[in-house]
Coordinates of N, CA and C and ligand atoms in Angstrom, one line a residue:
M1 N -5.8 13.7 12.9 CA -5.1 14.2 11.7 C -4.7 12.8 11.2
I2 N -4.7 11.9 10.2 CA -3.8 11.3 10.1 C -3.1 11.7 8.7
R3 N -1.7 11.8 9.0 CA -1.2 12.4 7.9 C -0.5 11.3 6.4
V4 N -0.8 11.3 5.7 CA -0.4 10.3 4.5 C 0.3 11.2 3.7
L5 N 1.6 10.3 2.9 CA 2.7 10.2 1.7 C 2.1 9.4 0.7
V6 N 1.6 10.2 -0.2 CA 1.2 9.1 -1.3 C 2.5 9.0 -2.4
W7 N 3.0 8.1 -2.4 CA 4.2 7.8 -3.3 C 3.8 7.3 -4.7
N8 N 4.2 8.1 -5.6 CA 4.0 7.4 -7.0 C 5.5 7.5 -8.0
E9 N 5.4 6.8 -8.8 CA 7.2 6.6 -9.6 C 6.4 7.8 -10.6
F10 N 5.4 8.0 -10.8 CA 5.3 8.7 -11.8 C 5.5 9.1 -13.3
K11 N 5.4 8.0 -14.0 CA 6.4 7.9 -15.0 C 5.3 7.6 -16.5
H12 N 4.4 6.7 -16.2 CA 3.3 6.2 -17.4 C 2.3 7.6 -18.0
E13 N 2.3 8.3 -17.0 CA 1.4 9.3 -17.0 C 2.5 10.8 -17.6
K14 N 3.8 10.8 -17.7 CA 4.3 11.6 -18.2 C 4.8 11.2 -19.9
E15 N 4.9 9.3 -19.8 CA 5.3 9.2 -21.6 C 4.0 8.7 -22.2
K16 N 3.0 8.3 -21.5 CA 2.0 7.7 -22.4 C 0.6 8.3 -22.4
E17 N 0.1 8.8 -23.8 CA -0.9 9.7 -23.8 C -2.3 8.9 -23.0
A18 N -2.6 7.7 -23.6 CA -3.7 7.2 -23.0 C -4.1 7.1 -21.5
V19 N -2.6 7.1 -20.8 CA -2.5 7.3 -19.4 C -2.9 8.8 -18.7
A20 N -1.8 9.6 -19.7 CA -2.5 11.2 -19.1 C -3.6 11.4 -19.4
A21 N -4.7 10.4 -20.3 CA -5.9 11.4 -19.8 C -6.6 10.7 -19.3
I22 N -6.3 9.8 -18.4 CA -6.6 9.2 -17.1 C -6.4 9.9 -15.8
Y23 N -5.3 10.1 -15.9 CA -4.4 10.5 -14.4 C -3.8 11.8 -15.1
P24 N -4.3 13.3 -15.4 CA -3.6 14.4 -16.5 C -2.7 14.6 -15.2
N25 N -2.1 14.7 -14.0 CA -1.5 15.0 -13.0 C -0.8 14.3 -12.3
G26 N -1.2 12.7 -13.0 CA -0.3 11.5 -11.9 C -1.5 11.2 -11.3
I27 N -1.0 10.0 -11.2 CA -2.2 8.6 -10.3 C -1.9 9.4 -8.8
H28 N -0.7 10.3 -8.5 CA -0.4 10.2 -7.1 C -1.4 11.6 -6.3
R29 N -1.7 12.5 -7.7 CA -2.9 13.2 -7.2 C -4.3 13.2 -7.2
T30 N -4.6 11.8 -8.5 CA -5.6 11.6 -7.7 C -5.9 10.8 -6.8
I31 N -5.0 10.3 -6.3 CA -5.5 9.1 -4.7 C -5.5 10.7 -3.8
A32 N -4.5 11.3 -3.9 CA -4.4 12.6 -3.1 C -5.7 13.5 -2.8
D33 N -6.5 13.8 -4.3 CA -7.4 14.4 -4.2 C -8.6 13.9 -3.5
F34 N -8.7 12.3 -3.5 CA -10.1 12.0 -3.0 C -10.0 11.5 -1.6
L35 N -8.9 11.7 -1.4 CA -8.3 11.3 0.8 C -8.7 12.1 1.1
Q36 N -8.0 13.6 0.8 CA -8.0 14.8 1.7 C -9.5 14.8 2.1
C37 N -9.7 15.1 3.2 CA -11.0 15.3 4.3 C -10.6 15.6 5.7
E38 N -11.2 16.0 6.3 CA -11.6 16.3 7.3 C -10.5 16.2 8.1
D39 N -9.9 14.5 8.5 CA -9.4 13.8 9.1 C -8.0 13.1 8.4
I40 N -8.1 13.2 7.1 CA -6.8 13.0 6.4 C -6.1 14.1 5.7
S41 N -4.6 14.5 6.1 CA -4.1 15.4 5.3 C -3.3 14.9 4.6
V42 N -2.6 15.1 2.8 CA -2.3 14.1 2.7 C -1.0 15.0 1.7
K43 N 0.2 14.7 1.5 CA 1.5 14.6 0.7 C 1.5 14.1 -0.2
T44 N 2.5 14.3 -1.3 CA 2.8 13.3 -2.5 C 4.2 13.3 -2.3
A45 N 4.7 12.3 -3.3 CA 6.3 12.4 -3.4 C 6.4 11.4 -4.8
T46 N 7.5 11.4 -5.7 CA 7.4 11.0 -7.0 C 9.3 10.4 -7.0
L47 N 9.4 9.9 -7.9 CA 10.5 9.2 -8.1 C 12.0 10.4 -8.4
D48 N 10.8 11.2 -9.1 CA 12.0 12.4 -9.6 C 12.5 13.2 -8.4
D49 N 11.4 13.1 -7.2 CA 12.0 14.1 -6.5 C 13.4 13.6 -5.6
E50 N 14.0 14.8 -5.0 CA 15.2 14.4 -4.5 C 15.3 13.5 -3.3
N51 N 16.1 12.4 -3.6 CA 16.1 10.8 -2.9 C 14.4 10.4 -2.7
C52 N 14.0 10.5 -3.8 CA 12.5 9.8 -4.1 C 11.3 10.7 -3.3
G53 N 12.2 11.7 -2.5 CA 11.1 12.8 -1.8 C 10.7 11.9 -0.3
I54 N 11.8 11.2 -0.2 CA 11.8 9.9 1.1 C 12.9 10.1 2.0
T55 N 12.6 11.1 3.2 CA 14.2 10.8 4.1 C 12.9 10.3 5.4
K56 N 14.4 10.0 6.5 CA 14.0 9.8 7.8 C 13.0 11.2 8.3
E57 N 13.2 12.0 8.2 CA 12.1 13.0 8.7 C 11.0 13.0 8.1
V58 N 11.0 12.8 6.9 CA 9.8 12.9 6.2 C 9.0 11.5 6.7
L59 N 9.2 10.4 7.0 CA 8.5 9.6 7.4 C 8.3 9.4 8.7
D60 N 9.2 10.3 9.5 CA 8.6 10.6 11.2 C 7.5 11.4 11.1
E61 N 7.2 12.2 9.7 CA 6.0 13.0 9.8 C 4.9 12.3 9.1
T62 N 5.1 10.8 9.0 CA 4.3 10.1 7.9 C 3.1 9.3 8.9
D63 N 2.4 9.1 8.5 CA 1.7 8.2 9.5 C 1.3 7.1 8.6
V64 N 0.5 7.0 7.0 CA 0.2 6.2 6.6 C 1.2 6.6 5.1
I65 N 1.9 6.0 4.5 CA 2.5 5.5 3.0 C 1.3 5.0 2.0
I66 N 1.2 5.4 0.8 CA 0.6 4.8 -0.1 C 1.7 4.7 -1.3
W67 N 1.8 3.5 -2.0 CA 3.2 3.4 -2.8 C 2.2 2.7 -3.9
W68 N 2.5 3.8 -5.6 CA 2.3 3.1 -6.5 C 3.3 3.1 -7.3
G69 N 4.0 1.9 -8.4 CA 5.0 1.9 -8.5 C 4.5 1.0 -9.7
H70 N 5.5 1.0 -10.8 CA 5.3 -0.5 -12.0 C 6.7 -0.7 -13.0
A71 N 7.1 0.6 -13.6 CA 8.2 0.5 -14.5 C 9.5 0.8 -13.8
A72 N 9.3 1.4 -12.7 CA 10.8 2.1 -12.5 C 11.2 1.5 -11.4
H73 N 10.5 0.3 -10.7 CA 10.8 0.0 -8.9 C 12.7 -0.1 -8.7
K74 N 13.0 -0.4 -10.0 CA 14.7 -1.0 -9.7 C 15.5 0.4 -9.7
H75 N 14.7 1.9 -10.0 CA 15.4 3.0 -9.6 C 15.1 3.6 -8.6
V76 N 14.4 2.9 -7.8 CA 14.0 3.7 -6.2 C 15.2 3.1 -5.5
P77 N 16.0 3.5 -4.8 CA 17.3 3.3 -3.9 C 17.2 2.1 -3.1
D78 N 17.8 1.3 -2.8 CA 18.0 0.1 -1.8 C 17.6 1.0 -0.7
E79 N 18.2 2.4 -0.4 CA 18.4 3.2 1.1 C 17.2 3.6 1.5
V80 N 16.5 3.7 0.6 CA 15.1 4.4 0.4 C 13.8 3.3 0.9
A81 N 14.1 2.1 0.2 CA 13.5 1.1 0.6 C 13.4 0.5 1.7
A82 N 14.9 1.0 2.4 CA 15.5 0.5 3.6 C 14.5 1.4 4.8
L83 N 14.3 2.5 4.6 CA 13.8 3.7 5.4 C 12.3 3.3 5.1
V84 N 11.7 3.0 4.3 CA 10.6 2.7 4.5 C 10.0 1.2 5.3
R85 N 10.9 0.7 5.1 CA 10.7 -0.8 6.0 C 10.6 -0.3 7.5
D86 N 11.9 0.3 7.9 CA 12.3 0.6 9.2 C 11.1 1.0 9.7
A87 N 10.6 2.5 8.9 CA 9.5 3.3 9.0 C 8.1 2.2 9.8
V88 N 7.8 1.2 9.0 CA 6.7 0.2 8.9 C 7.0 -0.6 10.2
H89 N 8.5 -0.8 10.4 CA 8.6 -1.7 11.6 C 8.7 -1.3 12.9
S90 N 8.4 0.4 12.5 CA 8.2 1.2 14.0 C 7.0 1.7 14.5
G91 N 6.5 1.5 13.1 CA 4.3 1.8 13.4 C 3.7 2.4 12.1
M92 N 4.8 3.1 11.0 CA 3.9 3.5 10.6 C 2.8 2.7 9.3
G93 N 2.0 3.2 9.0 CA 1.6 2.3 8.5 C 1.4 2.1 6.6
A94 N 0.9 1.1 5.9 CA 1.6 1.2 4.7 C 0.5 0.2 3.7
I95 N 0.4 1.1 2.5 CA -0.9 0.5 1.8 C 0.1 0.7 0.4
F96 N 0.0 -1.0 -0.3 CA 0.6 -0.9 -1.7 C 0.0 -1.5 -2.5
L97 N -0.3 -0.5 -3.7 CA -1.3 -0.6 -4.6 C -1.0 -1.2 -6.1
H98 N -1.8 -2.3 -6.5 CA -1.5 -2.6 -7.6 C 0.0 -3.4 -7.8
S99 N 0.8 -2.9 -8.8 CA 1.9 -3.1 -9.3 C 3.0 -3.4 -8.2
A100 N 2.3 -2.6 -7.1 CA 3.7 -2.1 -6.2 C 4.0 -3.6 -5.4
H101 N 3.2 -4.8 -5.9 CA 3.6 -6.0 -5.5 C 4.9 -6.4 -5.8
H102 N 5.5 -5.7 -6.7 CA 7.0 -5.7 -7.1 C 7.8 -4.6 -6.2
S103 N 7.3 -3.9 -5.9 CA 8.1 -2.3 -5.1 C 9.0 -3.2 -4.5
K104 N 10.3 -2.2 -3.9 CA 11.0 -2.9 -3.4 C 11.2 -2.5 -1.8
P105 N 10.0 -1.5 -1.2 CA 10.0 -1.9 0.1 C 8.7 -3.0 0.0
F106 N 7.9 -3.4 -0.2 CA 6.8 -4.3 0.0 C 7.4 -5.5 -0.3
K107 N 8.8 -5.8 -1.3 CA 9.3 -7.1 -0.9 C 10.3 -7.4 0.1
L108 N 10.5 -6.4 0.7 CA 11.4 -5.8 1.7 C 10.4 -6.3 2.9
L109 N 9.4 -5.9 3.1 CA 8.2 -6.3 4.0 C 7.9 -7.7 3.6
M110 N 8.2 -8.2 2.8 CA 7.4 -9.3 2.3 C 8.5 -10.9 2.6
G111 N 9.5 -10.4 1.9 CA 10.8 -11.3 2.6 C 10.5 -12.8 1.3
T112 N 9.6 -12.4 0.4 CA 9.3 -13.5 -0.5 C 9.5 -12.8 -1.7
P113 N 9.4 -13.4 -3.0 CA 9.4 -12.7 -4.7 C 8.3 -11.8 -4.9
C114 N 7.1 -12.5 -4.1 CA 5.9 -11.7 -4.4 C 5.5 -11.6 -5.6
N115 N 5.8 -12.8 -6.6 CA 5.4 -13.0 -8.0 C 4.2 -13.3 -8.2
L116 N 3.5 -13.4 -9.4 CA 1.9 -13.3 -9.7 C 2.1 -13.8 -11.1
C117 N 0.7 -14.4 -11.8 CA 0.3 -14.4 -13.1 C -0.4 -13.3 -13.3
W118 N -0.2 -12.8 -14.5 CA -0.9 -11.4 -15.0 C -1.0 -11.2 -16.8
R119 N -2.0 -10.4 -17.0 CA -2.2 -10.8 -18.7 C -3.1 -9.0 -18.6
E120 N -2.9 -8.7 -19.6 CA -3.6 -7.3 -20.2 C -4.4 -7.4 -21.4
S121 N -5.6 -8.0 -20.8 CA -6.9 -8.3 -22.0 C -7.8 -7.7 -21.9
G122 N -7.8 -6.9 -20.7 CA -9.2 -5.5 -20.4 C -10.3 -6.5 -19.5
D123 N -9.8 -7.7 -19.1 CA -11.0 -9.1 -18.6 C -11.4 -7.7 -17.5
S124 N -12.9 -8.0 -17.1 CA -13.4 -7.3 -16.2 C -13.3 -7.9 -14.8
E125 N -13.4 -7.4 -13.9 CA -13.2 -8.0 -12.5 C -14.2 -8.0 -11.1
Y126 N -14.4 -9.0 -10.8 CA -15.3 -8.6 -9.3 C -14.7 -8.8 -8.4
V127 N -14.4 -7.6 -7.3 CA -13.2 -8.1 -6.0 C -14.5 -8.3 -5.4
W128 N -14.1 -9.6 -4.5 CA -15.4 -9.7 -3.3 C -14.9 -9.8 -2.0
V129 N -15.8 -8.9 -1.2 CA -15.4 -8.7 -0.3 C -15.2 -10.2 0.6
T130 N -14.8 -10.7 1.3 CA -14.7 -11.9 2.1 C -14.9 -11.7 3.7
D131 N -15.1 -10.4 4.0 CA -15.1 -10.2 5.7 C -16.1 -9.0 5.7
P132 N -17.2 -8.8 5.6 CA -17.8 -7.9 5.7 C -18.0 -7.0 7.2
S133 N -17.6 -7.4 7.9 CA -17.3 -7.1 9.7 C -16.0 -5.8 9.3
H134 N -15.1 -6.2 8.5 CA -13.8 -5.4 8.9 C -13.7 -3.7 8.4
P135 N -13.3 -3.2 9.0 CA -13.1 -1.5 9.1 C -12.7 -1.6 7.4
I136 N -12.0 -1.9 6.8 CA -11.5 -1.8 5.7 C -12.7 -2.2 4.6
T137 N -13.5 -3.0 5.0 CA -14.8 -3.2 3.9 C -16.4 -2.4 4.0
E138 N -15.7 -2.1 4.8 CA -16.9 -1.0 5.4 C -17.5 -0.1 3.9
G139 N -19.1 -0.1 4.2 CA -19.4 0.2 3.0 C -19.6 -0.3 1.5
I140 N -18.9 -1.3 1.4 CA -18.8 -2.1 0.2 C -19.9 -3.1 0.6
D141 N -20.7 -3.1 -0.6 CA -21.3 -4.8 -0.8 C -20.6 -5.7 -1.4
R142 N -21.5 -6.5 -1.7 CA -20.7 -7.8 -1.4 C -19.4 -7.9 -2.5
A143 N -19.2 -7.0 -3.7 CA -18.1 -6.8 -4.5 C -18.2 -5.6 -5.0
I144 N -17.1 -5.5 -5.6 CA -16.7 -4.1 -6.6 C -16.9 -4.3 -7.8
Y145 N -17.3 -3.9 -8.7 CA -17.5 -4.6 -10.0 C -16.5 -3.3 -11.0
L146 N -15.8 -4.0 -11.7 CA -14.4 -3.3 -12.4 C -14.7 -3.9 -13.8
P147 N -15.5 -2.6 -14.7 CA -15.6 -3.1 -16.0 C -14.4 -3.7 -17.0
H148 N -13.1 -3.2 -16.5 CA -11.6 -3.6 -17.0 C -10.7 -3.4 -15.8
E149 N -9.7 -4.4 -15.7 CA -8.7 -4.2 -14.9 C -7.7 -5.4 -15.6
E150 N -6.5 -5.1 -15.3 CA -5.5 -6.0 -15.7 C -5.7 -7.3 -14.8
T151 N -5.2 -8.4 -15.4 CA -5.8 -9.9 -14.7 C -4.1 -10.3 -14.0
Y152 N -4.7 -10.5 -12.7 CA -3.8 -10.9 -11.5 C -4.2 -12.4 -11.4
G153 N -3.2 -13.2 -11.4 CA -3.7 -14.8 -10.6 C -3.0 -15.2 -10.1
E154 N -3.3 -16.3 -9.3 CA -2.6 -16.9 -8.2 C -2.0 -17.7 -9.4
P155 N -0.3 -18.5 -8.5 CA 0.2 -18.4 -7.2 C 0.1 -16.8 -7.0
F156 N 0.3 -16.3 -6.0 CA 0.7 -15.0 -5.4 C 2.1 -15.1 -4.5
S157 N 3.0 -15.0 -4.7 CA 4.2 -15.5 -4.1 C 4.5 -14.3 -2.7
I158 N 3.2 -14.3 -1.7 CA 3.7 -13.5 -0.7 C 3.6 -14.3 0.8
P159 N 3.9 -14.4 1.5 CA 3.7 -14.8 2.7 C 2.0 -14.9 3.0
N160 N 1.6 -16.3 3.5 CA 0.4 -16.1 4.1 C -0.1 -14.7 4.6
P161 N -1.2 -14.0 4.4 CA -1.3 -12.8 5.0 C -2.0 -13.5 6.2
D162 N -2.0 -11.8 7.4 CA -2.9 -12.1 8.4 C -4.4 -11.7 8.0
K163 N -4.6 -11.6 7.1 CA -6.3 -11.5 6.7 C -6.5 -11.5 5.5
V164 N -7.2 -12.3 4.9 CA -7.1 -11.5 3.3 C -8.9 -11.1 3.4
L165 N -8.9 -10.0 3.0 CA -10.1 -9.3 2.8 C -10.7 -8.9 1.2
F166 N -10.3 -9.5 0.3 CA -10.8 -9.5 -0.7 C -10.2 -10.5 -1.4
V167 N -11.0 -11.0 -2.5 CA -10.6 -11.8 -3.4 C -11.1 -11.5 -4.9
G168 N -10.2 -11.1 -5.7 CA -11.0 -10.6 -7.3 C -11.1 -12.1 -8.2
S169 N -11.8 -11.9 -8.9 CA -12.6 -13.0 -10.0 C -12.7 -12.2 -11.1
Y170 N -11.6 -12.8 -12.2 CA -11.6 -12.3 -13.7 C -12.8 -12.8 -14.8
A171 N -13.0 -12.1 -15.8 CA -13.5 -12.9 -16.5 C -12.8 -14.3 -17.5
G172 N -11.7 -13.7 -17.1 CA -10.9 -15.0 -18.0 C -10.7 -16.4 -17.0
G173 N -11.2 -16.0 -15.8 CA -11.5 -17.2 -15.1 C -10.4 -17.3 -13.8
E174 N -9.4 -16.3 -13.7 CA -8.4 -16.3 -12.5 C -9.3 -15.9 -11.4
A175 N -8.4 -16.7 -10.3 CA -9.1 -15.7 -8.9 C -7.6 -15.2 -8.5
F176 N -7.7 -14.2 -7.5 CA -6.5 -13.8 -6.9 C -7.4 -13.4 -5.4
R177 N -5.7 -13.2 -4.8 CA -6.2 -12.5 -3.0 C -6.0 -11.2 -3.4
S178 N -7.0 -10.1 -3.3 CA -6.7 -9.0 -3.7 C -7.1 -7.8 -3.0
G179 N -7.3 -7.9 -1.8 CA -6.8 -7.4 -0.5 C -6.4 -8.1 0.7
C180 N -4.9 -8.0 0.8 CA -4.3 -8.8 2.0 C -3.9 -7.9 3.4
L181 N -3.9 -8.3 4.3 CA -3.3 -7.4 5.5 C -2.4 -8.3 6.3
F182 N -0.9 -7.5 6.4 CA 0.1 -8.0 6.7 C 0.7 -7.2 8.3
Q183 N 1.1 -7.8 9.3 CA 1.4 -6.8 10.2 C 3.2 -7.2 10.1
R184 N 4.1 -6.2 10.3 CA 5.6 -6.2 10.6 C 5.8 -5.4 11.3
G185 N 6.6 -5.7 12.7 CA 6.7 -5.1 13.8 C 5.5 -4.4 14.3
N186 N 5.8 -3.1 14.3 CA 4.3 -2.2 15.0 C 3.6 -2.0 13.9
G187 N 4.1 -2.1 12.7 CA 3.1 -1.7 11.2 C 2.1 -2.6 11.0
Q188 N 0.8 -1.5 10.6 CA -0.3 -2.8 9.6 C 0.0 -2.4 8.0
I189 N 0.3 -3.1 7.4 CA 0.5 -3.2 6.0 C -0.6 -3.7 5.0
F190 N -1.4 -2.7 4.2 CA -2.3 -3.6 3.0 C -2.0 -3.5 1.9
Y191 N -2.3 -4.5 1.4 CA -1.8 -4.5 -0.4 C -3.2 -4.7 -0.9
F192 N -3.5 -3.9 -2.0 CA -4.6 -3.8 -2.7 C -4.8 -4.1 -4.4
Q193 N -5.2 -4.6 -5.1 CA -4.8 -5.1 -6.3 C -5.2 -4.0 -7.4
P194 N -6.5 -3.8 -7.0 CA -6.8 -3.0 -8.4 C -5.9 -1.6 -8.7
G195 N -6.0 -1.2 -10.0 CA -5.1 0.0 -10.3 C -4.2 0.1 -11.5
H196 N -4.5 -0.7 -12.3 CA -3.4 -0.8 -13.4 C -3.9 0.9 -14.2
E197 N -2.5 1.3 -14.9 CA -2.6 2.8 -15.2 C -3.4 3.1 -16.6
T198 N -3.6 2.2 -17.0 CA -4.4 2.6 -18.7 C -6.2 2.7 -18.1
F199 N -6.6 2.1 -16.9 CA -7.9 1.8 -16.5 C -8.2 3.2 -15.6
P200 N -9.4 3.6 -15.4 CA -9.9 4.7 -14.6 C -10.2 4.4 -13.4
T201 N -9.4 3.3 -13.1 CA -9.8 2.3 -11.6 C -9.9 3.1 -10.4
F202 N -8.8 4.5 -10.0 CA -9.0 5.0 -9.0 C -9.9 6.3 -8.9
H203 N -10.4 6.1 -10.1 CA -11.7 7.2 -10.2 C -12.8 6.3 -9.7
I204 N -13.2 4.9 -9.9 CA -14.3 4.3 -9.4 C -14.5 4.4 -7.7
P205 N -15.8 4.7 -7.2 CA -15.9 5.5 -5.8 C -15.4 4.8 -4.9
E206 N -16.2 2.9 -5.2 CA -16.1 1.8 -4.1 C -14.4 1.5 -4.1
V207 N -13.6 2.0 -5.4 CA -12.1 1.6 -4.6 C -11.0 2.6 -3.9
Q208 N -11.9 4.2 -4.0 CA -11.6 4.9 -3.3 C -12.1 5.0 -1.9
T209 N -13.0 4.6 -1.5 CA -13.6 3.8 -0.2 C -13.2 3.1 0.8
V210 N -12.5 2.0 -0.2 CA -11.4 0.9 0.1 C -10.5 2.0 0.8
I211 N -9.5 2.5 -0.1 CA -8.2 3.0 0.5 C -8.4 3.9 1.3
R212 N -9.7 4.6 1.2 CA -9.6 5.3 2.5 C -10.0 4.8 3.7
N213 N -10.8 3.9 4.1 CA -11.0 2.8 5.2 C -9.6 2.0 5.4
A214 N -8.8 1.8 4.5 CA -7.6 1.2 5.0 C -6.5 2.8 5.6
V215 N -6.7 3.6 5.1 CA -5.6 4.9 5.3 C -6.1 4.6 6.9
R216 N -7.3 4.8 7.1 CA -7.7 4.7 8.7 C -7.4 3.5 9.4
F217 N -7.4 2.5 9.1 CA -7.0 1.3 9.6 C -5.9 0.9 9.7
V218 N -4.6 1.4 9.0 CA -3.6 1.0 9.1 C -2.7 2.4 9.9
A219 N -3.2 3.3 10.0 CA -2.7 4.5 11.0 C -2.2 3.7 11.9
P220 N -0.9 4.5 12.3 CA -0.3 3.8 13.7 C -1.0 4.2 14.9
R221 N -1.2 3.0 16.0 CA -2.0 3.4 17.1 C -0.5 3.4 18.3
Y222 N 0.4 3.0 18.0 CA 1.5 2.8 18.7 C 2.8 3.0 17.9
R223 N 3.7 3.7 17.9 CA 4.3 3.9 17.4 C 6.0 4.3 18.0
A224 N 7.3 3.3 17.9 CA 8.3 3.0 18.7 C 9.2 2.4 17.9
E225 N 10.5 2.8 17.7 CA 11.4 2.0 17.3 C 11.4 0.8 18.1
I226 N 11.7 -0.3 17.2 CA 11.8 -1.7 17.9 C 13.4 -1.8 18.2
A227 N 13.2 -1.7 19.7 CA 14.6 -1.8 20.4 C 14.8 -3.4 21.0
C228 N 16.0 -3.9 21.5 CA 16.1 -5.1 21.9 C 17.1 -4.5 23.6
P229 N 16.2 -4.2 24.6 CA 16.7 -3.7 25.6 C 17.4 -5.1 26.7
H230 N 18.2 -4.4 27.5 CA 18.6 -5.5 29.0 C 17.8 -4.5 29.8
V231 N 17.2 -5.3 30.8 CA 16.0 -4.4 31.5 C 16.0 -5.3 32.6
R232 N 15.8 -4.2 33.7 CA 15.7 -5.4 34.9 C 14.0 -5.7 34.9
H233 N 14.0 -7.1 36.0 CA 13.0 -7.9 36.0 C 11.7 -6.9 36.7
F234 N 10.6 -7.4 36.2 CA 9.3 -6.9 36.1 C 8.8 -6.3 37.8
G235 N 8.3 -5.7 38.2 CA 8.7 -5.4 39.7 C 9.3 -5.0 40.5
D236 N 10.8 -4.8 39.7 CA 11.8 -4.2 40.7 C 11.7 -3.1 41.2
P237 N 12.0 -2.6 42.4 CA 12.3 -1.6 43.0 C 12.5 -0.6 42.1
E238 N 13.5 -0.6 41.1 CA 13.6 0.7 40.5 C 13.0 0.8 39.6
G239 N 12.1 0.1 39.6 CA 11.1 0.2 38.3 C 11.4 -0.4 36.9
Y240 N 11.1 0.1 35.6 CA 11.1 -0.8 34.3 C 12.8 0.5 33.5
V241 N 13.6 0.0 34.2 CA 15.0 0.5 33.8 C 15.4 -0.2 32.8
I242 N 16.2 0.4 31.9 CA 16.8 0.0 30.4 C 18.6 0.0 31.1
I243 N 19.1 -1.1 31.5 CA 20.4 -1.3 31.7 C 21.4 -0.7 30.7
K244 N 21.3 -1.5 29.4 CA 22.2 -1.2 28.2 C 21.1 -0.9 27.1
K245 N 21.3 -0.7 26.3 CA 20.4 -1.0 24.7 C 21.2 -1.8 23.9
Ligands
ZN1 ZN1 -0.4 -3.1 -13.9

């Protein structure tokens, strides 16, 4: 069973009718509902929960965190972002959606500004598959068509991804690295661009398929805090002994 925590700042849904009409219980509930299945169990947390609903104990029991944020990145305490970073380093998987490119944990993990060009003009988008053999693109034809999405364009100031799995192209002409994989420490990170709050993007079956595939892909196969132990040489008769931490 993969234990997922969907984190959402949960502001727009409470403040804007148009967003509440699309996600009446919040983006986090929509994501939780389509993910919940035989091998995936889902909890949610939001900005207004105590400590943002995130503690070391919560993350120790989380295999994959999914993050959506936009207007309130700065209200996430630095300590919470550091907890997420450290959990990823030890092996927790992380999926950052859409405007989470500017979230504190994503920027901590990337180490770059993570800026991009953007425009809210209701452009349509094709999200093109660049690697049809990858587990995250399984079940997706050549592209996902989104009738309307916020336009994101290059340059996207991230480190070079380990793999680019999707490239978005917009009616306005922009292109964007829409699906990017990174490894940090023992943890896998997937950034996925679709998901502007005023469009029903998370109700689109192919978008749900990609997020479900990504949960299964970034879920940890190995999880341990990254240490720097002083050890005896390999083959020492006393075995693998940590002399001091
Ligand atoms: Zn947006």
